[in-house]
mmCIF file of C-alpha atoms in Angstrom:
data_model
loop_
_atom_site.group_PDB
_atom_site.id
_atom_site.type_symbol
_atom_site.label_atom_id
_atom_site.label_comp_id
_atom_site.label_asym_id
_atom_site.label_seq_id
_atom_site.Cartn_x
_atom_site.Cartn_y
_atom_site.Cartn_z
ATOM 1 C CA UNK G 1 -0.057 0.058 -0.087
ATOM 2 C CA UNK G 2 2.690 2.716 0.797
ATOM 3 C CA UNK G 3 4.231 1.998 -2.681
ATOM 4 C CA UNK G 4 0.853 2.517 -4.360
ATOM 5 C CA UNK G 5 0.263 5.786 -2.592
ATOM 6 C CA UNK G 6 3.883 6.812 -3.301
ATOM 7 C CA UNK G 7 3.193 5.960 -7.137
ATOM 8 C CA UNK G 8 -0.105 7.743 -7.154
ATOM 9 C CA UNK G 9 1.728 10.973 -5.456
ATOM 10 C CA UNK G 10 4.336 11.076 -8.073
ATOM 11 C CA UNK G 11 1.446 11.093 -10.736
ATOM 12 C CA UNK G 12 -0.098 14.116 -8.975
ATOM 13 C CA UNK G 13 -2.856 12.560 -7.031
ATOM 14 C CA UNK G 14 -3.448 13.939 -3.783
ATOM 15 C CA UNK G 15 -3.682 10.838 -1.845
ATOM 16 C CA UNK G 16 -3.026 9.946 1.998
ATOM 17 C CA UNK G 17 -2.374 7.075 3.798
ATOM 18 C CA UNK G 18 -3.844 6.481 7.347
ATOM 19 C CA UNK G 19 -3.071 3.994 9.750
ATOM 20 C CA UNK G 20 -6.882 2.466 10.441
ATOM 21 C CA UNK G 21 -5.605 -0.393 12.935
ATOM 22 C CA UNK G 22 -7.403 1.126 15.616
ATOM 23 C CA UNK G 23 -10.604 0.843 13.737
ATOM 24 C CA UNK G 24 -12.555 -2.616 14.498
ATOM 25 C CA UNK G 25 -15.011 -4.836 13.127
ATOM 26 C CA UNK G 26 -17.484 -3.352 15.613
ATOM 27 C CA UNK G 27 -16.967 0.074 14.185
ATOM 28 C CA UNK G 28 -17.907 -1.152 10.702
ATOM 29 C CA UNK G 29 -21.038 -2.968 11.973
ATOM 30 C CA UNK G 30 -23.494 -0.544 10.742
ATOM 31 C CA UNK G 31 -21.591 1.053 7.784
ATOM 32 C CA UNK G 32 -24.445 2.818 6.185
ATOM 33 C CA UNK G 33 -25.534 4.638 9.214
ATOM 34 C CA UNK G 34 -22.580 4.608 11.937
ATOM 35 C CA UNK G 35 -23.853 6.021 15.373
ATOM 36 C CA UNK G 36 -22.498 9.316 16.440
ATOM 37 C CA UNK G 37 -20.136 7.472 18.873
ATOM 38 C CA UNK G 38 -18.189 5.387 16.380
ATOM 39 C CA UNK G 39 -18.233 8.045 13.989
ATOM 40 C CA UNK G 40 -16.408 10.365 16.594
ATOM 41 C CA UNK G 41 -13.886 7.314 17.218
ATOM 42 C CA UNK G 42 -13.323 7.040 13.117
ATOM 43 C CA UNK G 43 -12.549 10.596 13.089
ATOM 44 C CA UNK G 44 -10.303 10.627 15.811
ATOM 45 C CA UNK G 45 -8.196 7.999 14.637
ATOM 46 C CA UNK G 46 -7.717 9.832 11.214
ATOM 47 C CA UNK G 47 -6.511 12.999 12.976
ATOM 48 C CA UNK G 48 -4.243 11.080 14.996
ATOM 49 C CA UNK G 49 -3.155 9.233 11.676
ATOM 50 C CA UNK G 50 -2.728 12.353 9.665
ATOM 51 C CA UNK G 51 0.776 13.460 8.584
ATOM 52 C CA UNK G 52 2.737 16.288 9.824
ATOM 53 C CA UNK G 53 1.947 19.724 8.846
ATOM 54 C CA UNK G 54 4.207 20.711 5.779
ATOM 55 C CA UNK G 55 3.365 24.246 4.606
ATOM 56 C CA UNK G 56 4.312 24.791 1.079
ATOM 57 C CA UNK G 57 5.066 21.158 0.268
ATOM 58 C CA UNK G 58 3.591 19.780 -3.110
ATOM 59 C CA UNK G 59 2.646 15.640 -3.694
ATOM 60 C CA UNK G 60 5.958 15.755 -5.590
ATOM 61 C CA UNK G 61 8.141 16.570 -2.780
ATOM 62 C CA UNK G 62 6.568 13.914 -0.161
ATOM 63 C CA UNK G 63 8.076 10.421 0.089
ATOM 64 C CA UNK G 64 7.247 7.501 2.277
ATOM 65 C CA UNK G 65 9.920 5.227 3.559
ATOM 66 C CA UNK G 66 11.250 3.773 6.962
ATOM 67 C CA UNK G 67 14.518 5.419 7.752
ATOM 68 C CA UNK G 68 14.839 4.544 11.334
ATOM 69 C CA UNK G 69 14.277 0.840 10.953
ATOM 70 C CA UNK G 70 11.097 0.275 12.978
ATOM 71 C CA UNK G 71 9.155 -1.306 10.692
ATOM 72 C CA UNK G 72 7.006 2.085 10.333
ATOM 73 C CA UNK G 73 7.008 4.047 7.178
ATOM 74 C CA UNK G 74 8.082 7.783 7.929
ATOM 75 C CA UNK G 75 7.351 11.066 6.123
ATOM 76 C CA UNK G 76 9.868 12.903 4.141
ATOM 77 C CA UNK G 77 9.628 16.349 2.723
ATOM 78 C CA UNK G 78 12.074 16.350 0.007
ATOM 79 C CA UNK G 79 13.513 19.812 -1.661
ATOM 80 C CA UNK G 80 14.443 20.419 -5.446
ATOM 81 C CA UNK G 81 17.885 19.870 -4.590
ATOM 82 C CA UNK G 82 17.329 16.437 -3.034
ATOM 83 C CA UNK G 83 17.863 17.468 0.460
ATOM 84 C CA UNK G 84 15.302 15.605 2.977
ATOM 85 C CA UNK G 85 13.617 16.707 6.228
ATOM 86 C CA UNK G 86 12.327 13.301 7.670
ATOM 87 C CA UNK G 87 9.766 12.980 10.341
ATOM 88 C CA UNK G 88 9.693 9.492 12.078
ATOM 89 C CA UNK G 89 6.543 7.714 12.617
ATOM 90 C CA UNK G 90 6.574 7.110 16.360
ATOM 91 C CA UNK G 91 3.257 5.571 18.681
ATOM 92 C CA UNK G 92 1.969 7.587 21.290
ATOM 93 C CA UNK G 93 -0.402 7.206 23.592
ATOM 94 C CA UNK G 94 -0.088 3.527 24.185
ATOM 95 C CA UNK G 95 -0.155 2.916 20.590
ATOM 96 C CA UNK G 96 -3.451 4.512 20.043
ATOM 97 C CA UNK G 97 -1.710 7.472 18.268
ATOM 98 C CA UNK G 98 1.023 8.763 16.328
ATOM 99 C CA UNK G 99 3.616 11.190 17.204
ATOM 100 C CA UNK G 100 5.896 12.459 14.339
ATOM 101 C CA UNK G 101 9.504 13.183 15.306
ATOM 102 C CA UNK G 102 11.057 15.873 13.628
ATOM 103 C CA UNK G 103 14.337 15.225 11.995
ATOM 104 C CA UNK G 104 15.591 18.551 9.834
ATOM 105 C CA UNK G 105 18.291 18.189 7.370
ATOM 106 C CA UNK G 106 17.865 14.389 7.822
ATOM 107 C CA UNK G 107 19.919 14.304 4.375
ATOM 108 C CA UNK G 108 21.201 17.723 3.350
ATOM 109 C CA UNK G 109 21.655 16.209 -0.257
ATOM 110 C CA UNK G 110 24.618 16.269 -2.580
ATOM 111 C CA UNK G 111 25.728 18.765 -5.019
ATOM 112 C CA UNK G 112 24.964 16.700 -8.322
ATOM 113 C CA UNK G 113 21.520 15.613 -6.870
ATOM 114 C CA UNK G 114 17.925 16.765 -7.333
ATOM 115 C CA UNK G 115 14.371 15.471 -6.071
ATOM 116 C CA UNK G 116 14.280 13.934 -9.282
ATOM 117 C CA UNK G 117 17.063 11.908 -8.933
ATOM 118 C CA UNK G 118 16.369 10.817 -5.580
ATOM 119 C CA UNK G 119 15.557 7.264 -4.383
ATOM 120 C CA UNK G 120 14.895 6.096 -0.844
ATOM 121 C CA UNK G 121 15.173 2.381 -0.176
ATOM 122 C CA UNK G 122 17.110 0.053 1.720
ATOM 123 C CA UNK G 123 19.838 -1.538 -0.476
ATOM 124 C CA UNK G 124 22.004 -3.051 2.242
ATOM 125 C CA UNK G 125 19.379 -5.025 4.378
ATOM 126 C CA UNK G 126 19.426 -3.198 7.643
ATOM 127 C CA UNK G 127 15.967 -1.878 7.571
ATOM 128 C CA UNK G 128 16.940 1.404 7.136
ATOM 129 C CA UNK G 129 16.369 3.493 3.876
ATOM 130 C CA UNK G 130 19.214 4.522 2.520
ATOM 131 C CA UNK G 131 19.890 7.612 0.066
ATOM 132 C CA UNK G 132 20.162 7.076 -3.426
ATOM 133 C CA UNK G 133 21.008 9.465 -6.450
ATOM 134 C CA UNK G 134 19.946 7.690 -9.901
ATOM 135 C CA UNK G 135 21.906 9.487 -13.045
ATOM 136 C CA UNK G 136 20.741 10.039 -16.267
ATOM 137 C CA UNK G 137 22.362 6.431 -17.697
ATOM 138 C CA UNK G 138 21.132 4.585 -14.648
ATOM 139 C CA UNK G 139 24.024 4.694 -12.414
ATOM 140 C CA UNK G 140 23.275 4.790 -8.813
ATOM 141 C CA UNK G 141 25.156 6.461 -5.946
ATOM 142 C CA UNK G 142 24.364 5.253 -2.794
ATOM 143 C CA UNK G 143 24.859 6.696 0.830
ATOM 144 C CA UNK G 144 24.202 4.040 3.600
ATOM 145 C CA UNK G 145 21.714 5.195 6.220
ATOM 146 C CA UNK G 146 23.841 5.175 9.473
ATOM 147 C CA UNK G 147 21.429 7.220 11.175
ATOM 148 C CA UNK G 148 21.263 10.359 9.157
ATOM 149 C CA UNK G 149 22.179 14.152 9.919
ATOM 150 C CA UNK G 150 22.354 14.332 13.608
ATOM 151 C CA UNK G 151 22.281 10.482 14.215
ATOM 152 C CA UNK G 152 25.112 8.924 12.574
ATOM 153 C CA UNK G 153 25.134 10.238 9.410
ATOM 154 C CA UNK G 154 25.738 8.458 6.094
ATOM 155 C CA UNK G 155 28.396 6.297 4.469
ATOM 156 C CA UNK G 156 29.135 7.203 0.688
ATOM 157 C CA UNK G 157 29.482 4.361 -2.124
ATOM 158 C CA UNK G 158 29.866 6.165 -5.339
ATOM 159 C CA UNK G 159 28.942 3.461 -8.239
ATOM 160 C CA UNK G 160 27.118 1.275 -5.889
ATOM 161 C CA UNK G 161 25.288 0.260 -9.332
ATOM 162 C CA UNK G 162 27.279 1.110 -12.450
ATOM 163 C CA UNK G 163 25.895 2.792 -15.996
ATOM 164 C CA UNK G 164 23.339 0.711 -17.232
ATOM 165 C CA UNK G 165 21.596 1.082 -20.609
ATOM 166 C CA UNK G 166 18.476 2.433 -18.781
ATOM 167 C CA UNK G 167 17.578 6.015 -18.875
ATOM 168 C CA UNK G 168 17.717 7.843 -15.261
ATOM 169 C CA UNK G 169 13.797 8.271 -14.797
ATOM 170 C CA UNK G 170 12.937 4.611 -15.100
ATOM 171 C CA UNK G 171 14.758 2.888 -11.909
ATOM 172 C CA UNK G 172 12.913 2.272 -8.955
ATOM 173 C CA UNK G 173 13.928 -0.072 -5.953
ATOM 174 C CA UNK G 174 11.965 -3.172 -4.723
ATOM 175 C CA UNK G 175 12.953 -6.189 -2.838
ATOM 176 C CA UNK G 176 11.600 -8.766 -5.176
ATOM 177 C CA UNK G 177 14.098 -11.528 -4.072
ATOM 178 C CA UNK G 178 12.728 -11.264 -0.235
ATOM 179 C CA UNK G 179 16.183 -10.939 0.842
ATOM 180 C CA UNK G 180 15.552 -7.749 2.673
ATOM 181 C CA UNK G 181 17.557 -5.366 -0.094
ATOM 182 C CA UNK G 182 15.712 -3.278 -2.503
ATOM 183 C CA UNK G 183 16.468 -4.512 -5.700
ATOM 184 C CA UNK G 184 17.160 -2.446 -9.180
ATOM 185 C CA UNK G 185 13.742 -2.746 -11.097
ATOM 186 C CA UNK G 186 13.265 -0.752 -14.151
ATOM 187 C CA UNK G 187 9.735 -0.561 -15.718
ATOM 188 C CA UNK G 188 9.092 0.438 -19.453
ATOM 189 C CA UNK G 189 6.163 2.301 -20.906
ATOM 190 C CA UNK G 190 4.555 -1.102 -21.859
ATOM 191 C CA UNK G 191 4.497 -2.190 -18.629
ATOM 192 C CA UNK G 192 7.473 -4.630 -19.306
ATOM 193 C CA UNK G 193 10.013 -4.988 -16.448
ATOM 194 C CA UNK G 194 13.986 -5.811 -16.273
ATOM 195 C CA UNK G 195 15.524 -6.426 -12.678
ATOM 196 C CA UNK G 196 19.097 -6.393 -11.197
ATOM 197 C CA UNK G 197 18.931 -8.424 -8.274
ATOM 198 C CA UNK G 198 21.230 -6.542 -5.532
ATOM 199 C CA UNK G 199 23.350 -8.908 -3.705
ATOM 200 C CA UNK G 200 25.900 -6.284 -2.057
ATOM 201 C CA UNK G 201 26.462 -3.848 -4.997
ATOM 202 C CA UNK G 202 29.705 -2.438 -5.867
ATOM 203 C CA UNK G 203 31.244 -1.596 -2.992
#
């Protein structure tokens, strides 16, 4: 579901992912005519699940990825230069609400980067999304996430994926081999796909 939401955001759709885990079947027992108490419960859960405010941010600037390795996707606001402000998704109120921990300048970006070149995906299998820059010829420079700005920084791995015959706007990263590492996936206009399994990359 997070990947679907991200894909629709990229296409310009104004969609939002809400955690509905606190809503039980009892809340849905009368879907056509929810009693006021249940309606209030649903509204409260949606309010608790909403993303942090990002004044002036457009849909194209927002990404979702787990940057702290806790198994929950976090909210990232990206700049045109590829810089990232992160808001980590942490449970509050005994797990019944979400608290967003602000991490400004989680990634400052790189001089050759941009939002269009930026990908966030865990390519080294430590459960934390890494900072990836995809070049025009498909090459990837990786910055392993050791905690990000203010929390361990990044480890640079230039040419983590060497030049391919793929245009830079095609590669995405998804773990299709189920080894915990996101693989290099290229989707073509006709729907065909080509994948390079990442088994460690060029380190």
